XYZ file of C-alpha atoms in Angstrom:
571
model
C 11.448 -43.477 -49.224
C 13.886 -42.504 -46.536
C 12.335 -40.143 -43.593
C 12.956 -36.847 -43.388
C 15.857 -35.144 -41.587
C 13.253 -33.492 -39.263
C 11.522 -36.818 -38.616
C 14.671 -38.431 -37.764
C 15.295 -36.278 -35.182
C 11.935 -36.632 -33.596
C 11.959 -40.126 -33.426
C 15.378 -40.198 -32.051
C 14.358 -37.847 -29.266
C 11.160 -40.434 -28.465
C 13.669 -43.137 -28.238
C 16.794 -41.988 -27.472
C 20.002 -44.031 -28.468
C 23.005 -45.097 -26.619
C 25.520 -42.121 -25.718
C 21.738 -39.965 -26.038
C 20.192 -38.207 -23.196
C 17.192 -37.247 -22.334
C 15.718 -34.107 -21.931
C 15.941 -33.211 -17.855
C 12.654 -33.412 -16.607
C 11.375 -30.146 -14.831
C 8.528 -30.244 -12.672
C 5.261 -28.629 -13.482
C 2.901 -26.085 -11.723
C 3.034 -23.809 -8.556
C 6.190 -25.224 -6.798
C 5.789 -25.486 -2.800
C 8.427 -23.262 -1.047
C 9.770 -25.529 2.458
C 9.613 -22.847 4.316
C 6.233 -21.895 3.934
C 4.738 -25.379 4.128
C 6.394 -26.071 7.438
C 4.769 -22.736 8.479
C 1.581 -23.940 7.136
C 1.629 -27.280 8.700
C 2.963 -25.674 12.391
C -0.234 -23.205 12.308
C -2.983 -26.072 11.386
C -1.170 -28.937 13.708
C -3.788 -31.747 14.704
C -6.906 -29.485 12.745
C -8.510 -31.652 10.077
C -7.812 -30.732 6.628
C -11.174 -30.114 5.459
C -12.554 -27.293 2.654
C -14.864 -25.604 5.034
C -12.157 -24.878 7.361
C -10.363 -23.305 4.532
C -11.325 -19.442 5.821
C -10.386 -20.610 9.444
C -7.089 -21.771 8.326
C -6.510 -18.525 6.447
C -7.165 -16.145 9.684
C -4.644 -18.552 10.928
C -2.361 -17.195 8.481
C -3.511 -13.497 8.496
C -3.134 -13.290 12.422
C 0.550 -14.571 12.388
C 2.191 -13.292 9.600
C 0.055 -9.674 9.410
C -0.670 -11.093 5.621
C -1.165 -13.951 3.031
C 1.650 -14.537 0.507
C 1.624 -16.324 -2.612
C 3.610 -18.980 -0.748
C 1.645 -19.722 2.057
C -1.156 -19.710 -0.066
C 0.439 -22.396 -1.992
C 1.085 -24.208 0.957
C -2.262 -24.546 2.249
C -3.419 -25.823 -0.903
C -1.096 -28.573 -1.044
C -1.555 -29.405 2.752
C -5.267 -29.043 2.447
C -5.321 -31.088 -0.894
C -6.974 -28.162 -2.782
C -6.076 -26.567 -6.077
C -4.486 -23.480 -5.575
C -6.603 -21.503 -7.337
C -9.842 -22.437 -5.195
C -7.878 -21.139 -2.060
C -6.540 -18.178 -4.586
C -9.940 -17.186 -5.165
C -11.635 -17.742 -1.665
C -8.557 -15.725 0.058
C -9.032 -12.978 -2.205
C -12.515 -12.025 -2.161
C -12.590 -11.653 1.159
C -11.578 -7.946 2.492
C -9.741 -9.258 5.484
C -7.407 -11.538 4.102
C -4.386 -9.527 2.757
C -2.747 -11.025 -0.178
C 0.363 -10.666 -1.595
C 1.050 -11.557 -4.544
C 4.751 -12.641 -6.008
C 6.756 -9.570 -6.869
C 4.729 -7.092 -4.026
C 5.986 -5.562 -0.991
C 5.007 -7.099 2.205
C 1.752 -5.426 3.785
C 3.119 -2.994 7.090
C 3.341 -5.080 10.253
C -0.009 -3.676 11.307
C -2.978 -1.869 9.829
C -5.066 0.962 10.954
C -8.947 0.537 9.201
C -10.756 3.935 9.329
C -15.091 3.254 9.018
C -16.079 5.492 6.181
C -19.532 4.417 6.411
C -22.422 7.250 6.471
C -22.742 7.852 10.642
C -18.767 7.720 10.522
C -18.389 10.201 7.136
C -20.928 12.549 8.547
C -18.672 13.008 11.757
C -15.456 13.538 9.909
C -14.028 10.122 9.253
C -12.681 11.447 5.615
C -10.796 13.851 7.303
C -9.308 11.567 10.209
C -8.273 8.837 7.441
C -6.302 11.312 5.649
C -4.735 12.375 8.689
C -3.625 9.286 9.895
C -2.343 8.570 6.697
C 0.333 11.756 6.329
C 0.887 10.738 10.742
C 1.102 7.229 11.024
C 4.929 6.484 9.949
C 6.421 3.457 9.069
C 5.213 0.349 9.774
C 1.619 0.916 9.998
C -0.935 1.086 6.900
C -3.868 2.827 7.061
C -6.990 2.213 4.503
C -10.550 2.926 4.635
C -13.419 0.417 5.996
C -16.434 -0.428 5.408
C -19.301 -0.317 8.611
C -17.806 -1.674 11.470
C -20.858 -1.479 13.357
C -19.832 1.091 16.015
C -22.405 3.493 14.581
C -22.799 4.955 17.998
C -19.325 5.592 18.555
C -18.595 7.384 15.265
C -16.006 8.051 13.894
C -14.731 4.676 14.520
C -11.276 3.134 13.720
C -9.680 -0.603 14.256
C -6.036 -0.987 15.425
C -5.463 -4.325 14.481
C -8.492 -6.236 16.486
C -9.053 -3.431 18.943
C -11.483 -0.667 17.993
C -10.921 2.973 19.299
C -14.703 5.231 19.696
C -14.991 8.384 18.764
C -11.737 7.950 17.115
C -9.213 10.928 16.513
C -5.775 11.269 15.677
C -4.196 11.041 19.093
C -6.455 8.567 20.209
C -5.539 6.370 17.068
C -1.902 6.451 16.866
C -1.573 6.112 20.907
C -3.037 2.758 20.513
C -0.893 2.193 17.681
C 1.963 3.609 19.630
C 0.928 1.329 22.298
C 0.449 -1.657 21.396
C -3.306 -1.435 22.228
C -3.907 -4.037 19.409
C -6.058 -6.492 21.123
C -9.821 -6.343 21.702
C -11.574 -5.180 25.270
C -14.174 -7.341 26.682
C -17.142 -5.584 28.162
C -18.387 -6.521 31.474
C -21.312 -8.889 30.401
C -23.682 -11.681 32.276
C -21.671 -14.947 32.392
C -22.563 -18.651 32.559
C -22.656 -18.627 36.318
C -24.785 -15.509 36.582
C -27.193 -16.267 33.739
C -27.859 -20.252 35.669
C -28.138 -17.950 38.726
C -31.278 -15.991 37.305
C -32.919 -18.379 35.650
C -30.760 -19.500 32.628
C -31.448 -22.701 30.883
C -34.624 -23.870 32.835
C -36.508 -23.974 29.534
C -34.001 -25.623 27.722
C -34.040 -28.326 30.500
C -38.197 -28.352 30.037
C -37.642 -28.639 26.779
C -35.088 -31.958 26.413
C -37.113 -33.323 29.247
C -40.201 -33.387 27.915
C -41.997 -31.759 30.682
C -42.155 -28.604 27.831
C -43.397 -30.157 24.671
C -42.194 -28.725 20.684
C -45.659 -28.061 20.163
C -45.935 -25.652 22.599
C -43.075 -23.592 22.344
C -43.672 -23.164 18.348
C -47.428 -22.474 19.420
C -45.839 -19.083 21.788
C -43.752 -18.255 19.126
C -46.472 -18.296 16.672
C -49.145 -16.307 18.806
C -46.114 -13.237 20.035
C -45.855 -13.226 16.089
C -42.079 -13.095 16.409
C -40.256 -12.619 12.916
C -36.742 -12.463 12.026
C -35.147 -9.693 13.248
C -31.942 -9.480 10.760
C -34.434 -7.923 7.915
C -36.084 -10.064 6.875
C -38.785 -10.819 9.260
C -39.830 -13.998 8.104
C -42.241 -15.456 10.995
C -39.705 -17.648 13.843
C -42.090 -20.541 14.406
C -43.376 -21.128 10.885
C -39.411 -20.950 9.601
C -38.721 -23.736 12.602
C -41.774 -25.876 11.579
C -40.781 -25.985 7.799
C -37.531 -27.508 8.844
C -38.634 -29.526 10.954
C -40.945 -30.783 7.501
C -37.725 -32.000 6.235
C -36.105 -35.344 6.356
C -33.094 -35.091 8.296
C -29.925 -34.798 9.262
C -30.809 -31.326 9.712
C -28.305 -28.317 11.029
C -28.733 -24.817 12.091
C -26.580 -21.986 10.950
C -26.724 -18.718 13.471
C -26.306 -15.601 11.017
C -24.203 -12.630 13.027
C -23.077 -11.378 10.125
C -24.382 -8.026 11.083
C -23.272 -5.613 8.273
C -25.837 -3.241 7.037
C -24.624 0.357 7.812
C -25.915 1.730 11.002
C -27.151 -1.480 12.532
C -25.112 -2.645 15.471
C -27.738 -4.256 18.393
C -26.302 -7.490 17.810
C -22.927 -6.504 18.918
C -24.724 -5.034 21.850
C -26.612 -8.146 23.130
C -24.095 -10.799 22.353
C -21.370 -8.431 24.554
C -24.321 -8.196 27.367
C -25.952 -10.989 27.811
C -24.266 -13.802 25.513
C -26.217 -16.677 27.282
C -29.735 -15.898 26.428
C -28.866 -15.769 23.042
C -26.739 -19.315 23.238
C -30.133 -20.779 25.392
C -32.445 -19.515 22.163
C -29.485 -21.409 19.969
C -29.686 -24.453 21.717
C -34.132 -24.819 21.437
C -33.994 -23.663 18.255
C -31.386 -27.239 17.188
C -33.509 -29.354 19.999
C -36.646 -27.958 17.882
C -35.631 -29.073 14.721
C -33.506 -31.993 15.662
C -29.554 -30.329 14.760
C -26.859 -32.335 15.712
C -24.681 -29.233 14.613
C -25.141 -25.686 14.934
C -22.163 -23.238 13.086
C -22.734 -19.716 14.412
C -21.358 -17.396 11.900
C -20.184 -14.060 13.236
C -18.477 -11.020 11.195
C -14.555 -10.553 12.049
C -15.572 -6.984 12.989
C -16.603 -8.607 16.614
C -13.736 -10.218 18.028
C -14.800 -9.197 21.517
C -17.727 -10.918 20.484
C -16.202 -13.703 19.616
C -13.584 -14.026 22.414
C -16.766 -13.485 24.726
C -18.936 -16.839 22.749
C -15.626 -18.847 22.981
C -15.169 -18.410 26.914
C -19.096 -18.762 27.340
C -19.516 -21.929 24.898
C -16.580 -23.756 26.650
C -18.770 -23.303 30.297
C -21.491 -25.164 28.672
C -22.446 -28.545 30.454
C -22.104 -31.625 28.172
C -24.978 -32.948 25.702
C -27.006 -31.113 23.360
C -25.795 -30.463 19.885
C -22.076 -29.406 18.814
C -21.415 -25.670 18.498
C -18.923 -24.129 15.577
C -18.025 -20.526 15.635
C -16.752 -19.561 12.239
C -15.319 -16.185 11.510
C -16.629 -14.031 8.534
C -13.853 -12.173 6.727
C -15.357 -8.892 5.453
C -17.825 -9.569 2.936
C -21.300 -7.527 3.578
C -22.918 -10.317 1.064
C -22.675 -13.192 3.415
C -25.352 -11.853 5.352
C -27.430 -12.614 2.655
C -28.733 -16.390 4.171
C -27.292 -18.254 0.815
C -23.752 -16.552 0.398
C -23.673 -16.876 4.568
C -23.969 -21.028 3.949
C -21.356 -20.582 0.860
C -18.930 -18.968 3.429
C -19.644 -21.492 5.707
C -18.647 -24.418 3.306
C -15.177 -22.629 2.690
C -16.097 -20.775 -0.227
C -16.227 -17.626 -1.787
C -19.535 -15.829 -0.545
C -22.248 -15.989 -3.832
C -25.320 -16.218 -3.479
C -27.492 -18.974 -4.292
C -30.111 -19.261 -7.091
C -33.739 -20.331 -5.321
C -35.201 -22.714 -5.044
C -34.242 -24.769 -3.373
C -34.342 -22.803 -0.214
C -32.002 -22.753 2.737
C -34.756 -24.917 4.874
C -35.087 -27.601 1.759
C -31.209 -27.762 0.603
C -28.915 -25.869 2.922
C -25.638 -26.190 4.378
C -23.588 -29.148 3.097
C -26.700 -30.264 0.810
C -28.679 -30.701 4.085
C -32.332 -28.801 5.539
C -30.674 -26.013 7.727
C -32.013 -23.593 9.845
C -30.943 -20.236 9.549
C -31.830 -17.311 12.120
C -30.553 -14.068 13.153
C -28.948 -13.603 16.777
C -31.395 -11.120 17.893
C -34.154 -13.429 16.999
C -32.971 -16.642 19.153
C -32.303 -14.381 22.063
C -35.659 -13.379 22.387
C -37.083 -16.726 22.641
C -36.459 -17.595 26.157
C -38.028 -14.132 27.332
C -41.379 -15.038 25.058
C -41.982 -18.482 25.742
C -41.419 -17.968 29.455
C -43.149 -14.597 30.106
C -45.996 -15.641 27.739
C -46.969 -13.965 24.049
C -49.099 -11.608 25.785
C -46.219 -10.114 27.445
C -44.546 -9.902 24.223
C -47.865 -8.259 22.180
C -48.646 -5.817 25.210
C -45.704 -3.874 24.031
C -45.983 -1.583 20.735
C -47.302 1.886 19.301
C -49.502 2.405 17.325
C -51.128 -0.584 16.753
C -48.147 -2.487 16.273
C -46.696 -5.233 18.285
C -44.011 -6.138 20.024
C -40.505 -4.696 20.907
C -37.845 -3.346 18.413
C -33.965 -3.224 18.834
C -33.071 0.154 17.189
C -29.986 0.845 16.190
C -30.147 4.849 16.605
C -26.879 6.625 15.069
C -26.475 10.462 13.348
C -27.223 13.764 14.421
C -29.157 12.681 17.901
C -27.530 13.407 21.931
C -27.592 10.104 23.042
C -27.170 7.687 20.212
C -27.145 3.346 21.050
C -29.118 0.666 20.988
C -32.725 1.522 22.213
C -35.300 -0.674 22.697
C -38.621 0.687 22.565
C -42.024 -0.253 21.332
C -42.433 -1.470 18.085
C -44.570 0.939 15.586
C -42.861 4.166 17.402
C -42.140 6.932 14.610
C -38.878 8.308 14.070
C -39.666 11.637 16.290
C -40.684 9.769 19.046
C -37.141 7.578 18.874
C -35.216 10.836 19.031
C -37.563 12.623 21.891
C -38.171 10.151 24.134
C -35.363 7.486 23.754
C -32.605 9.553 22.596
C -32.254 13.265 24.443
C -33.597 14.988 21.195
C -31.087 16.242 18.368
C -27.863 16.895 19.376
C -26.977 20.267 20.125
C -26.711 22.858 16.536
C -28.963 20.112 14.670
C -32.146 20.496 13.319
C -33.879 17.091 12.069
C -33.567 17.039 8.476
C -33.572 13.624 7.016
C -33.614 9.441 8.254
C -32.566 5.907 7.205
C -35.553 3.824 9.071
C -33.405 0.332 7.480
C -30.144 1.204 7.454
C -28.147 1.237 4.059
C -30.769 -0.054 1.979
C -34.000 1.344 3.658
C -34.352 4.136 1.671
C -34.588 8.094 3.284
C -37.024 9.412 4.258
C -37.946 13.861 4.698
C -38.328 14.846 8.348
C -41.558 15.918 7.215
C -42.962 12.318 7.300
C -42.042 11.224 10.901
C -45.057 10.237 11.958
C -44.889 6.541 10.388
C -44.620 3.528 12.350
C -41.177 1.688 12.239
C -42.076 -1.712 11.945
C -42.477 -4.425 9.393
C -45.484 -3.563 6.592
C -45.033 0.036 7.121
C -42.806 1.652 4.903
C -43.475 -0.368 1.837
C -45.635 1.869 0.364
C -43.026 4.909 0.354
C -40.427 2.790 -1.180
C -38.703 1.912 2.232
C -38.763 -0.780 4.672
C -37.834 -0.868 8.465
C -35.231 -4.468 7.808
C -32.720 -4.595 11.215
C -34.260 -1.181 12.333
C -31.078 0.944 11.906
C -31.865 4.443 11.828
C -29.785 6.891 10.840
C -30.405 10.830 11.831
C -29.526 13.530 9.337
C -29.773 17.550 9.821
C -29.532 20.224 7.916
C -25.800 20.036 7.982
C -26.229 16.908 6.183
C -26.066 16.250 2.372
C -28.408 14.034 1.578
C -27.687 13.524 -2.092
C -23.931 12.818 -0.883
C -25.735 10.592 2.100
C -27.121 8.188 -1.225
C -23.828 8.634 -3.064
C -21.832 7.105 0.070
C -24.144 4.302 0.431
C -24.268 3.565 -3.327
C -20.316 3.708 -3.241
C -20.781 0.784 -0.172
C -22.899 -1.325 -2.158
C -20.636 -1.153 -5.375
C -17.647 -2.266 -3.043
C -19.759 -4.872 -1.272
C -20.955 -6.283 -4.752
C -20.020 -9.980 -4.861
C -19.521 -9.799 -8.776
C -21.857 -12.512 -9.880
C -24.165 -10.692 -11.590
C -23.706 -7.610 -14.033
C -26.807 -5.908 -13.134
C -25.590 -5.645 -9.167
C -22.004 -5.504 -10.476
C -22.243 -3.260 -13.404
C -25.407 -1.152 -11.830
C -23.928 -0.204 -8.563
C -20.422 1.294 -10.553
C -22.480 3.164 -13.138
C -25.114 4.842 -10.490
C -22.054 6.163 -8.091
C -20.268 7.460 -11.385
C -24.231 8.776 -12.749
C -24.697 9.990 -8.893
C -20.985 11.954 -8.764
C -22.334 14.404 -11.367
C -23.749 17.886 -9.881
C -26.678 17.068 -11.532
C -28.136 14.310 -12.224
C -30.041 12.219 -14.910
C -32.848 11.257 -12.980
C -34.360 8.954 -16.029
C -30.973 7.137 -16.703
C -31.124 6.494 -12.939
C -34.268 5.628 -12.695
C -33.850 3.245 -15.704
C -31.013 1.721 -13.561
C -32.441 1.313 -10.885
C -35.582 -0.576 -12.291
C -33.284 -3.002 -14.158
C -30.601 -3.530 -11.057
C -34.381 -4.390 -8.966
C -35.836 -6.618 -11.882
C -32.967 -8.517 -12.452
C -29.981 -8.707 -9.654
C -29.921 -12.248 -7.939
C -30.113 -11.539 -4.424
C -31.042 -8.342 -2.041
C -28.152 -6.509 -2.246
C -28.799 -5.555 -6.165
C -31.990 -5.369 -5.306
C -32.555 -3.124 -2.523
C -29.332 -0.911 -3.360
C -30.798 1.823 -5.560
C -33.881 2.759 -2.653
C -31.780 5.281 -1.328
C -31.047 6.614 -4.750
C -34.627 6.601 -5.637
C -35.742 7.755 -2.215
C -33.953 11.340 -2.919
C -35.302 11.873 -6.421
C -38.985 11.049 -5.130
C -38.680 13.065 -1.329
C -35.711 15.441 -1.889
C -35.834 16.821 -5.548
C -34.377 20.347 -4.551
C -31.186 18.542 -3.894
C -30.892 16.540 -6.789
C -32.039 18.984 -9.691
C -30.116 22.128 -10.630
C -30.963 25.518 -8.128
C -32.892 27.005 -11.148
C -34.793 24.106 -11.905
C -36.039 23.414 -8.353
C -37.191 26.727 -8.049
């Protein structure tokens, strides 16, 4: 039976005759555009080509070029030996990193970020961001931010990498205008200065010997000194577990301070950086680190500029310090999405257990702490835990770092006794309520602390002491409302943060936070739909964020029902 005309002509395609010719090969996949890989390969030079570098390499990018095409992207997949959708995907959940994708107009050369955050939105930032976007002109883009953690300063606004307080129009665009792009360093205590009063004789006690481990943990145990980024999981017993597990072992320094309202990070690290690197380097001597990566949010490039210079004065030995640069993602300050970030990645949370101090960063035990928290430890283990414990109100212990922002005369980091109520904070540490304001309302933990009536100010702000009204005190950000305040549209705002600050991997923290700021935009609300939410987004969400981001919903049903409910129906 003779083959078919059809199969004839397959067959002579598969082997192809004399005077035949093949079908001209064309290549497949994302071609690599020349230009853009020499680029690429100019920006990285002698840097090794490793994933966790990945978000390093793509600030590269972002600070040159003022963006992140679809070419350079595929350039630094190919030069990094990663599939271009794994740097697709990292580069584009990150809020920093600008992408442009084929067929889109290139980003303006540079970018004016407005904070719309609550301190910021309660002193007009709405109304700046709009202005700046019908002043600006060409060549400048302006978009609204998230907390930039210049809650003091508010309203706040970022010309490129240099921030402008108590931001207006004029102020704004004459930065702009003047090419006031870069950040200002502070005047803060520097290596020589810190060794001059003091600085690093424990450390040296310590790698001597003449201090033993034991010792130290045993101060840090009897101040009682927990983590102070929210948590406030006890310092020494966090140290001790990894130091339980087989090494290599590595310490990761969390400075991804994000939560709305809370900025005393920024303020020590731009004071005194060195007791806060000293802290650093015991905590890796305690646990035996050969590497410590200090993570700190791109919102802090003084910061940043400040650890650089400071790191490089260091004298040899000791372990090997990384900074790494967050990108705008509030999640990675969660301790698991913070070691994702770290390993080049997008910033998702981790199922537990394992826990961070069993299977951390790069598979390996890791200790994670916040900055505040290390650069306490030379003050406690050399002034004694009595020193530390002597301090507090209330029967409480210790000192707090609050971040005071809102409707107060002198708002800024205050430290004060631990256990002080809320009108104590404003009276004594912050000139009373600003002029016009009458206290109203507070946030005693910042975004997700939950509000709280002015009524009840006589609780203690510490850890264990807000529980039971469906709050908690976390990095001690308090936020001060009045009476010109809404705080119904105070919840709304920080439900519309968490639904942008969502990482995506889970639909009740995904889907929850999108469906309470639509429920919440209604002039009245459902309060059993939302409490319904809320319940399920707590019960189920994988991390905090889901967790904790309905308490200031729930907070103004339970405290503030005349502001929820219908006029009528409150009367």
């Amino acid at each position: 039976m003779s083959m078919s005309h059809d199969v004839q002509k397959v067959r002579s395609f598969e082997h192809p005759g004399e005077g035949q010719r093949r079908a001209k090969s064309t290549p497949k996949g994302r071609q690599i555009d020349p230009t853009a890989a020499h680029e690429v390969e100019l920006l990285l030079g002698d840097r090794p080509r490793r994933h966790d570098l990945l978000i390093e390499y793509l600030h590269l990018i972002q600070d040159r070029y003022h963006q992140i095409s679809a070419s350079h992207l595929a350039a630094l997949a190919d030069e990094m030996k990663l599939s271009f959708a794994e740097v697709f995907e990292t580069a584009t959940f990150y809020a920093h990193f600008d992408v442009v994708k084929e067929g889109e107009p290139d980003i303006a050369p540079l970018t004016i970020r407005v904070c719309d955050s609550l301190t910021c939105a309660m002193l007009g930032a709405e109304k700046l961001l709009h202005d700046l976007q019908d002043t600006a002109g060409p060549g400048i883009r302006v978009v609204r931010a998230p907390c930039v953690g210049r809650c003091d300063t508010a309203p706040a606004a970022e010309v490129g990498h240099h921030f402008v307080d108590h931001a207006t129009v004029g102020n704004v665009l004459a930065a702009a205008k003047g090419g006031d792009t870069h950040p200002h360093l502070p005047g803060y205590v520097d290596f020589d200065a810190y060794v001059a009063g003091g600085g690093y004789t424990l450390l040296k006690r310590l790698r001597s010997g003449e201090l033993p481990k034991e010792d130290l943990l045993k101060a840090l145990d009897d101040a009682s000194l927990r983590g102070l980024g929210g948590a406030g999981f006890p310092t020494g017993r966090k140290w001790c577990s990894v130091l339980g597990e087989p090494g290599p072992r590595l310490m990761a320094v969390n400075g991804d301070e994000g939560e709305p309202g809370t900025f005393k990070d920024r303020y020590y690290l731009e004071a005194d950086p060195h007791r806060f690197l000293e802290g650093t380097l015991i905590g890796a001597h305690v646990v035996e680190a050969a590497d410590v990566y200090i993570y700190l949010r791109d919102e802090y490039p003084a910061a940043r500029e400040i650890l650089e210079r400071e790191i490089a004065k260091l004298p040899p030995g000791g372990p090997a310090l990384h900074m790494r640069r967050g990108a705008g993602a509030y999640i990675c300050g969660e301790e698991s999405s913070l070691l994702e970030s770290l390993e080049g990645k997008r910033g998702l949370p981790r199922h537990k257990p394992p826990f961070p101090f069993q299977v951390g960063l790069f598979g390996q035990p890791t200790l994670i702490n916040n900055i505040e928290t290390l650069w306490w430890v030379r003050d406690i283990v050399e002034k004694g835990a009595d020193w530390w414990k002597g301090h507090g109100r209330h029967e409480r212990r210790g000192l707090r770092s609050y971040s005071v922002s809102g409707r107060v005369r002198t708002p800024g980091m205050k430290l004060a006794p631990a256990g002080i109520t809320v009108r104590e904070l404003i009276d004594e540490f912050c000139g009373g309520m600003a002029d016009g304001h009458t206290f109203h309302a507070y946030l005693p933990g910042g975004a997700s602390g939950g509000i709280l009536p002015a009524a009840m100010d006589d609780i203690p702000l510490d850890f264990g002491t807000l529980e039971k009204y469906g709050c908690f005190i976390g990095s001690a950000a308090v936020i001060i409302l009045s009476e010109h305040d809404s705080v119904k549209g105070a919840a709304l705002n920080l439900m519309r943060f968490f639904e942008d600050e969502s990482c995506g991997q889970c639909t009740p923290c995904r889907v929850g936070t999108q469906k309470a700021a639509l429920l919440m935009e209604r002039p009245v609300w459902n309060r059993e739909l939302l409490e319904e939410l809320s319940q399920a987004m707590r019960d189920a969400s994988i991390c905090g964020l889901g967790q904790a981001a309905s308490n200031p919903l729930t907070s103004v049903i339970k405290y503030f029902p005349d502001e929820f409910l219908p006029k009528e129906a409150a009367e």
